[in-house]
Amino acid sequence: MPSLTLIRSNPGLVSSLWKILSEFDYIVRFQAYEDWVTHHLYSNPLMMYEGYETVKQTIPWFKTLTVDKVKEKGRVLGNISHNNPGLVFKFANTFLYNYSNLIDPIANALQYCSNLSMDVIIYLILRDLSKSSYESKANE
């Protein structure tokens, strides 16, 4: 899966990878996503560069998102997230914590993302929720 980061937007490859991954239990998939997002993206310079390029495309997307441009921007988000959904949506979660008024447009734009991207989003949301509940228990 980490090698998907090195391949430019290829919906066919992403779809084939999802067909394979969807046969596994969610626990196995989520462990693979955790490794991909936390370890493999920073394992060599080429992957770090591709991650940088993905973030470079993602930041302007969020800055120009409006309710009027959801369809157009949703297609762009789908293209950006094909090769590196973990990094794109990790950034999206951080962005949404700061700009909660964009939750609806981003949720509508997600309909243009692949099944793999949606599964990674679910994983990242659950991970963030579990971290926040753990941190709140630690603060008590």
CSV table of C-alpha atoms in Angstrom, one decimal, residues 29-130:
chain,number,residue,atom,x,y,z
A,29,ARG,CA,-7.1,-2.7,7.2
A,30,PHE,CA,-6.9,-0.1,10.0
A,31,GLN,CA,-3.5,-1.5,11.1
A,32,ALA,CA,-2.3,-1.2,7.5
A,33,TYR,CA,-3.6,2.4,7.3
A,34,GLU,CA,-1.9,3.2,10.6
A,35,ASP,CA,1.4,1.9,9.3
A,36,TRP,CA,1.0,3.8,6.1
A,37,VAL,CA,0.1,7.1,7.7
A,38,THR,CA,2.5,7.1,10.6
A,39,HIS,CA,5.6,5.1,9.4
A,40,HIS,CA,5.8,4.5,5.7
A,41,LEU,CA,5.2,8.1,4.6
A,42,TYR,CA,8.3,9.2,6.4
A,43,SER,CA,10.5,6.1,5.6
A,44,ASN,CA,12.4,7.4,2.6
A,45,PRO,CA,13.0,10.8,0.9
A,46,LEU,CA,11.0,9.9,-2.2
A,47,MET,CA,7.9,9.2,-0.2
A,48,MET,CA,8.4,12.3,1.9
A,49,TYR,CA,8.6,14.3,-1.3
A,50,GLU,CA,5.4,12.8,-2.7
A,51,GLY,CA,3.7,13.6,0.6
A,52,TYR,CA,4.9,17.2,0.4
A,53,GLU,CA,3.5,17.4,-3.2
A,54,THR,CA,0.2,16.0,-2.0
A,55,VAL,CA,0.0,18.6,0.9
A,56,LYS,CA,1.0,21.3,-1.6
A,57,GLN,CA,-2.1,20.4,-3.7
A,58,THR,CA,-4.4,20.0,-0.7
A,59,ILE,CA,-3.8,23.3,1.1
A,60,PRO,CA,-5.1,25.5,-1.8
A,61,TRP,CA,-8.1,23.1,-2.2
A,62,PHE,CA,-9.2,23.8,1.4
A,63,LYS,CA,-8.6,27.5,1.0
A,64,THR,CA,-10.8,27.9,-2.1
A,65,LEU,CA,-13.6,25.5,-1.0
A,66,THR,CA,-17.0,27.2,-0.9
A,67,VAL,CA,-20.6,25.9,-0.9
A,68,ASP,CA,-21.0,27.0,-4.5
A,69,LYS,CA,-18.1,25.0,-5.8
A,70,VAL,CA,-18.7,21.6,-4.1
A,71,LYS,CA,-19.1,19.6,-7.2
A,72,GLU,CA,-16.0,21.0,-9.0
A,73,LYS,CA,-13.9,20.9,-5.9
A,74,GLY,CA,-15.1,17.4,-5.0
A,75,ARG,CA,-13.7,16.0,-8.2
A,76,VAL,CA,-10.4,17.7,-7.5
A,77,LEU,CA,-10.4,16.2,-4.0
A,78,GLY,CA,-11.0,12.8,-5.4
A,79,ASN,CA,-8.0,13.2,-7.7
A,80,ILE,CA,-5.7,14.5,-5.0
A,81,SER,CA,-6.7,11.7,-2.6
A,82,HIS,CA,-6.3,8.8,-4.9
A,83,ASN,CA,-2.6,8.2,-4.2
A,84,ASN,CA,-2.4,9.4,-0.7
A,85,PRO,CA,-5.7,9.4,1.2
A,86,GLY,CA,-4.2,9.1,4.6
A,87,LEU,CA,-2.2,12.4,4.3
A,88,VAL,CA,-5.0,14.3,2.6
A,89,PHE,CA,-7.6,13.4,5.2
A,90,LYS,CA,-5.3,13.7,8.1
A,91,PHE,CA,-4.8,17.3,7.0
A,92,ALA,CA,-8.6,17.6,6.5
A,93,ASN,CA,-9.3,16.5,10.1
A,94,THR,CA,-7.0,19.2,11.4
A,95,PHE,CA,-8.5,21.7,9.1
A,96,LEU,CA,-12.1,20.9,10.2
A,97,TYR,CA,-11.2,21.3,13.9
A,98,ASN,CA,-10.3,24.9,13.1
A,99,TYR,CA,-13.0,25.7,10.5
A,100,SER,CA,-16.2,23.8,11.5
A,101,ASN,CA,-18.3,25.8,9.2
A,102,LEU,CA,-16.8,23.8,6.2
A,103,ILE,CA,-18.1,20.4,7.5
A,104,ASP,CA,-21.1,20.4,5.1
A,105,PRO,CA,-19.2,21.3,1.9
A,106,ILE,CA,-16.4,18.8,2.7
A,107,ALA,CA,-18.9,16.1,3.5
A,108,ASN,CA,-20.6,16.8,0.1
A,109,ALA,CA,-17.3,16.8,-1.7
A,110,LEU,CA,-16.5,13.3,-0.3
A,111,GLN,CA,-19.0,11.7,-2.6
A,112,TYR,CA,-16.3,12.0,-5.3
A,113,CYS,CA,-13.7,10.0,-3.4
A,114,SER,CA,-12.9,6.4,-3.8
A,115,ASN,CA,-14.0,3.6,-1.5
A,116,LEU,CA,-10.4,3.3,-0.3
A,117,SER,CA,-10.4,7.0,0.6
A,118,MET,CA,-13.6,6.7,2.4
A,119,ASP,CA,-12.3,3.7,4.4
A,120,VAL,CA,-9.2,5.7,5.3
A,121,ILE,CA,-11.4,8.6,6.4
A,122,ILE,CA,-13.4,6.3,8.7
A,123,TYR,CA,-10.1,5.0,10.2
A,124,LEU,CA,-8.7,8.6,10.8
A,125,ILE,CA,-12.0,9.8,12.4
A,126,LEU,CA,-12.1,6.8,14.7
A,127,ARG,CA,-8.4,7.3,15.6
A,128,ASP,CA,-8.9,11.0,16.3
A,129,LEU,CA,-12.0,10.3,18.4
A,130,SER,CA,-10.2,7.6,20.4
